Backbone as a chain_set.jsonl record, in Angstrom:
{"seq": "HCLCLLVIFLVRRFTAREIKASLGEYNRALKNESNKMVVRIKQIIRHPEFQISNFKNDIAILKLDSPISFQTPHIQPACLPSSCNYKI", "coords": {"N": [[11.225, 7.534, 2.751], [7.886, 6.537, 3.509], [6.427, 3.6, 2.583], [4.042, 1.325, 1.108], [3.259, -1.928, -0.158], [1.058, -3.194, -2.631], [-1.5, -4.98, -4.449], [-2.341, -4.012, -7.761], [-4.894, -4.451, -8.773], [-6.627, -4.065, -6.63], [-6.557, -1.318, -6.19], [-6.957, 0.026, -8.551], [-9.192, 1.491, -9.418], [-9.335, 3.695, -7.827], [-8.349, 6.874, -6.416], [-5.488, 8.29, -4.705], [-6.463, 9.835, -2.596], [-8.84, 8.617, -1.965], [-8.459, 6.235, -0.607], [-7.141, 4.482, 2.304], [-4.387, 3.274, 4.233], [-4.297, 0.457, 6.278], [-2.425, -0.399, 8.855], [-0.697, -2.969, 10.645], [-2.918, -4.421, 11.248], [-4.477, -7.348, 12.191], [-6.703, -9.039, 12.582], [-9.36, -8.543, 10.732], [-11.996, -8.625, 11.403], [-12.31, -7.613, 13.913], [-13.203, -4.543, 15.31], [-11.885, -2.671, 16.942], [-9.025, -3.073, 17.039], [-6.026, -3.13, 18.828], [-3.391, -2.747, 17.868], [-3.546, -1.542, 15.448], [-3.028, 0.896, 12.869], [-4.129, 3.605, 11.03], [-3.49, 5.149, 8.001], [-3.316, 7.886, 5.764], [-3.053, 7.927, 2.161], [-0.57, 9.206, 0.069], [0.328, 8.961, -2.543], [-0.197, 6.798, -5.336], [1.677, 4.417, -6.9], [1.625, 2.783, -9.682], [2.477, -0.312, -11.306], [3.993, 0.1, -14.413], [3.611, -1.721, -16.47], [1.38, -3.258, -15.991], [-1.1, -5.723, -16.617], [-4.395, -6.16, -17.087], [-5.754, -8.319, -18.187], [-4.413, -10.714, -17.584], [-3.351, -10.285, -15.121], [-0.643, -9.795, -14.918], [2.28, -8.332, -13.566], [0.962, -7.214, -11.38], [1.102, -5.116, -9.174], [1.526, -2.464, -6.859], [2.914, 0.508, -5.432], [2.295, 2.164, -2.468], [2.588, 5.364, -1.422], [2.888, 6.7, 1.677], [1.136, 9.265, 3.498], [2.101, 10.248, 5.871], [4.749, 9.805, 8.315], [5.428, 6.578, 9.844], [5.42, 4.635, 12.879], [7.634, 2.177, 14.061], [7.342, 0.89, 16.459], [5.804, -1.176, 17.326], [5.462, -4.748, 17.224], [3.787, -5.582, 15.241], [3.892, -3.943, 13.071], [6.185, -3.626, 10.684], [9.107, -2.831, 8.712], [9.591, -3.483, 5.185], [12.064, -4.876, 3.055], [13.309, -3.258, 0.245], [14.595, -3.048, -3.128], [17.624, -1.149, -3.599], [17.869, 0.402, -5.841], [15.862, 1.49, -8.586], [13.7, 1.815, -11.472], [11.674, 3.62, -11.231], [10.198, 6.72, -10.351], [9.925, 7.952, -7.118]], "CA": [[9.794, 7.561, 2.453], [7.1, 5.417, 4.026], [5.76, 2.992, 1.438], [3.384, 0.03, 1.259], [3.058, -2.649, -1.413], [-0.311, -3.681, -2.784], [-1.812, -5.376, -5.821], [-3.009, -2.939, -8.506], [-6.31, -4.761, -8.951], [-7.393, -3.52, -5.514], [-6.549, 0.153, -6.147], [-6.984, 0.58, -9.91], [-10.337, 2.389, -9.625], [-9.333, 4.718, -6.797], [-7.247, 7.824, -6.306], [-4.828, 8.219, -3.395], [-7.316, 10.475, -1.585], [-10.014, 7.791, -1.684], [-8.135, 5.036, 0.169], [-6.246, 4.602, 3.452], [-3.678, 2.035, 4.562], [-4.497, -0.023, 7.635], [-1.181, -1.083, 9.197], [-0.703, -3.704, 11.899], [-4.211, -5.08, 11.46], [-4.35, -8.798, 12.104], [-8.038, -9.62, 12.464], [-10.215, -7.498, 10.176], [-13.33, -8.716, 11.996], [-12.309, -6.794, 15.136], [-13.275, -3.124, 14.972], [-10.975, -1.88, 17.77], [-7.771, -3.794, 17.236], [-5.14, -2.178, 19.5], [-2.137, -2.524, 17.15], [-3.857, -1.008, 14.125], [-2.76, 2.299, 12.584], [-4.695, 3.96, 9.732], [-2.704, 6.238, 7.427], [-3.737, 8.351, 4.442], [-2.142, 7.656, 1.056], [-0.158, 10.411, -0.648], [0.513, 8.669, -3.964], [-0.247, 5.406, -5.785], [2.607, 4.204, -8.007], [1.232, 1.51, -10.304], [3.464, -0.885, -12.228], [3.634, 0.61, -15.745], [3.304, -2.801, -17.415], [0.276, -4.07, -15.46], [-2.035, -6.223, -17.623], [-5.628, -6.61, -16.43], [-6.221, -9.584, -18.774], [-3.79, -11.869, -16.932], [-2.821, -9.793, -13.843], [0.81, -9.713, -14.946], [2.796, -7.108, -12.937], [-0.127, -6.71, -10.533], [1.674, -4.592, -7.938], [1.602, -1.005, -6.753], [3.524, 1.03, -4.215], [1.512, 3.249, -1.89], [3.401, 6.293, -0.646], [2.062, 7.148, 2.796], [1.086, 10.702, 3.702], [2.809, 10.622, 7.094], [5.658, 8.757, 8.815], [4.837, 5.6, 10.752], [6.292, 4.175, 13.948], [7.874, 0.738, 14.097], [7.423, 0.549, 17.875], [4.989, -2.368, 17.565], [5.909, -5.891, 16.413], [2.816, -5.837, 14.172], [4.192, -3.047, 11.95], [7.615, -3.727, 10.43], [9.466, -2.444, 7.341], [9.969, -4.497, 4.199], [13.27, -4.488, 2.322], [13.124, -3.036, -1.186], [15.878, -2.816, -3.803], [18.146, 0.215, -3.426], [17.706, 1.162, -7.084], [14.742, 1.078, -9.424], [13.469, 2.7, -12.613], [10.482, 4.401, -10.978], [10.356, 7.874, -9.478], [9.108, 7.883, -5.911]], "C": [[9.117, 6.365, 3.098], [6.25, 4.883, 2.881], [5.097, 1.685, 1.835], [3.285, -0.605, -0.113], [1.642, -3.199, -1.453], [-0.518, -4.126, -4.217], [-2.62, -4.263, -6.495], [-4.513, -3.19, -8.605], [-7.162, -4.139, -7.853], [-7.493, -2.003, -5.533], [-6.765, 0.799, -7.511], [-8.117, 1.57, -10.146], [-10.34, 3.581, -8.675], [-8.167, 5.686, -6.958], [-6.651, 7.697, -4.912], [-5.702, 8.809, -2.29], [-8.505, 9.61, -1.163], [-9.723, 6.56, -0.826], [-7.195, 5.377, 1.324], [-5.576, 3.251, 3.658], [-3.931, 1.698, 6.024], [-3.293, -0.897, 7.98], [-1.323, -1.799, 10.537], [-2.004, -4.426, 12.191], [-4.043, -6.576, 11.232], [-5.7, -9.46, 11.855], [-9.0, -8.537, 12.002], [-11.63, -7.531, 10.744], [-13.435, -7.88, 13.272], [-12.281, -5.317, 14.759], [-12.247, -2.284, 15.728], [-9.684, -2.63, 18.064], [-6.699, -2.82, 17.738], [-3.864, -1.859, 18.73], [-2.331, -1.868, 15.787], [-3.542, 0.48, 14.038], [-3.289, 2.59, 11.181], [-3.999, 5.221, 9.232], [-3.255, 6.609, 6.051], [-2.64, 8.074, 3.411], [-1.842, 8.959, 0.325], [-0.107, 10.169, -2.151], [0.403, 7.176, -4.211], [0.674, 5.291, -6.993], [2.325, 2.816, -8.566], [2.345, 1.003, -11.219], [3.067, -0.471, -13.643], [3.266, -0.466, -16.756], [2.23, -3.751, -16.875], [-0.675, -4.447, -16.592], [-3.252, -6.81, -16.92], [-6.074, -7.976, -16.952], [-5.646, -10.813, -18.078], [-3.15, -11.521, -15.576], [-1.293, -9.811, -13.775], [1.242, -8.35, -14.394], [1.75, -6.424, -12.061], [0.425, -6.263, -9.18], [1.701, -3.066, -8.001], [2.309, -0.657, -5.458], [2.655, 2.183, -3.743], [2.447, 4.106, -1.056], [2.507, 6.889, 0.429], [2.202, 8.652, 3.004], [1.861, 11.164, 4.933], [3.726, 9.479, 7.53], [4.92, 7.801, 9.747], [5.881, 5.173, 11.778], [6.418, 2.654, 13.878], [8.043, 0.257, 15.535], [6.624, -0.703, 18.218], [5.505, -3.529, 16.715], [4.972, -6.189, 15.242], [3.031, -4.947, 12.956], [5.703, -3.043, 11.777], [7.912, -3.354, 8.973], [9.77, -3.661, 6.475], [11.197, -3.991, 3.465], [12.946, -4.387, 0.828], [14.486, -2.831, -1.834], [16.324, -1.364, -3.639], [18.034, 1.043, -4.698], [16.527, 0.601, -7.865], [14.565, 2.106, -10.538], [12.295, 3.635, -12.403], [10.798, 5.573, -10.066], [9.419, 7.732, -8.314], [9.079, 9.247, -5.271]], "O": [[9.718, 5.296, 3.217], [5.457, 5.612, 2.286], [5.528, 1.017, 2.775], [3.233, 0.098, -1.123], [1.097, -3.617, -0.432], [0.212, -3.696, -5.111], [-3.48, -3.647, -5.866], [-5.309, -2.255, -8.53], [-8.295, -3.728, -8.106], [-8.423, -1.446, -4.949], [-6.754, 2.026, -7.608], [-7.992, 2.425, -11.022], [-11.261, 4.396, -8.716], [-7.141, 5.36, -7.556], [-7.244, 7.068, -4.035], [-5.677, 8.322, -1.16], [-9.107, 9.85, -0.116], [-10.657, 5.904, -0.364], [-6.542, 6.42, 1.323], [-6.131, 2.211, 3.3], [-3.796, 2.553, 6.9], [-3.155, -2.004, 7.459], [-1.983, -1.303, 11.45], [-2.171, -4.986, 13.274], [-3.528, -7.006, 10.2], [-5.815, -10.344, 11.006], [-9.413, -7.698, 12.802], [-12.383, -6.571, 10.586], [-14.533, -7.485, 13.665], [-11.432, -4.889, 13.978], [-11.78, -1.276, 15.198], [-9.307, -2.795, 19.224], [-6.489, -1.778, 17.117], [-3.299, -0.783, 18.924], [-1.363, -1.666, 15.054], [-3.754, 1.231, 14.989], [-2.931, 1.888, 10.235], [-3.925, 6.228, 9.936], [-3.619, 5.732, 5.268], [-1.458, 7.997, 3.746], [-2.752, 9.723, 0.002], [-0.451, 11.048, -2.942], [0.855, 6.373, -3.395], [0.48, 5.981, -7.994], [2.735, 1.806, -7.994], [3.065, 1.792, -11.831], [1.918, -0.669, -14.037], [2.673, -0.164, -17.792], [2.182, -4.919, -17.262], [-1.021, -3.609, -17.426], [-3.154, -7.832, -16.241], [-6.718, -8.724, -16.217], [-6.314, -11.843, -17.989], [-2.489, -12.36, -14.963], [-0.72, -9.84, -12.685], [0.636, -7.329, -14.721], [1.673, -5.196, -12.015], [0.242, -6.941, -8.169], [1.878, -2.471, -9.064], [2.301, -1.435, -4.504], [2.318, 3.075, -4.522], [3.034, 3.625, -0.087], [1.488, 7.51, 0.125], [3.248, 9.236, 2.724], [2.235, 12.333, 5.031], [3.507, 8.326, 7.161], [3.917, 8.165, 10.361], [7.082, 5.334, 11.561], [5.436, 1.943, 13.665], [8.801, -0.677, 15.796], [6.769, -1.235, 19.319], [5.945, -3.308, 15.587], [5.322, -6.962, 14.35], [2.416, -5.172, 11.914], [6.425, -2.518, 12.624], [7.065, -3.54, 8.1], [10.153, -4.721, 6.97], [11.348, -2.784, 3.277], [12.386, -5.308, 0.233], [15.443, -2.472, -1.146], [15.494, -0.46, -3.55], [18.099, 2.271, -4.637], [16.233, -0.594, -7.814], [15.216, 3.151, -10.533], [11.944, 4.382, -13.316], [11.574, 5.44, -9.119], [8.241, 7.425, -8.495], [8.444, 9.427, -4.232]]}, "num_chains": 1, "name": "protein.A"}
C-alpha cells in the first residue's frame, strides 16, 4: 500500500475525498515545482486515541488512491513497523 503520515489536526475536519497529498514538494511558494506529484487520498486512518486538548497521538496515516514512483530523490519511502493494531 502507498501511505503517508500526517498530523490529525490538519485533516480532522476533512474527508479523504476533500484533500490531496503533494509529494516531493520542497518549496510551496513555487507553483510549478518539477519534482512535485499530487495524489488523491483513498482513506484517512486517524489515531484512535487522539486528544484535541493536548494533541496527544496527533498522527494519521493517509492511504493513497494510486501507486507512486520512487524514481525521484525527492520522493522516498518511510519505514513503518511490520505489525500494528490498525487495519489498513
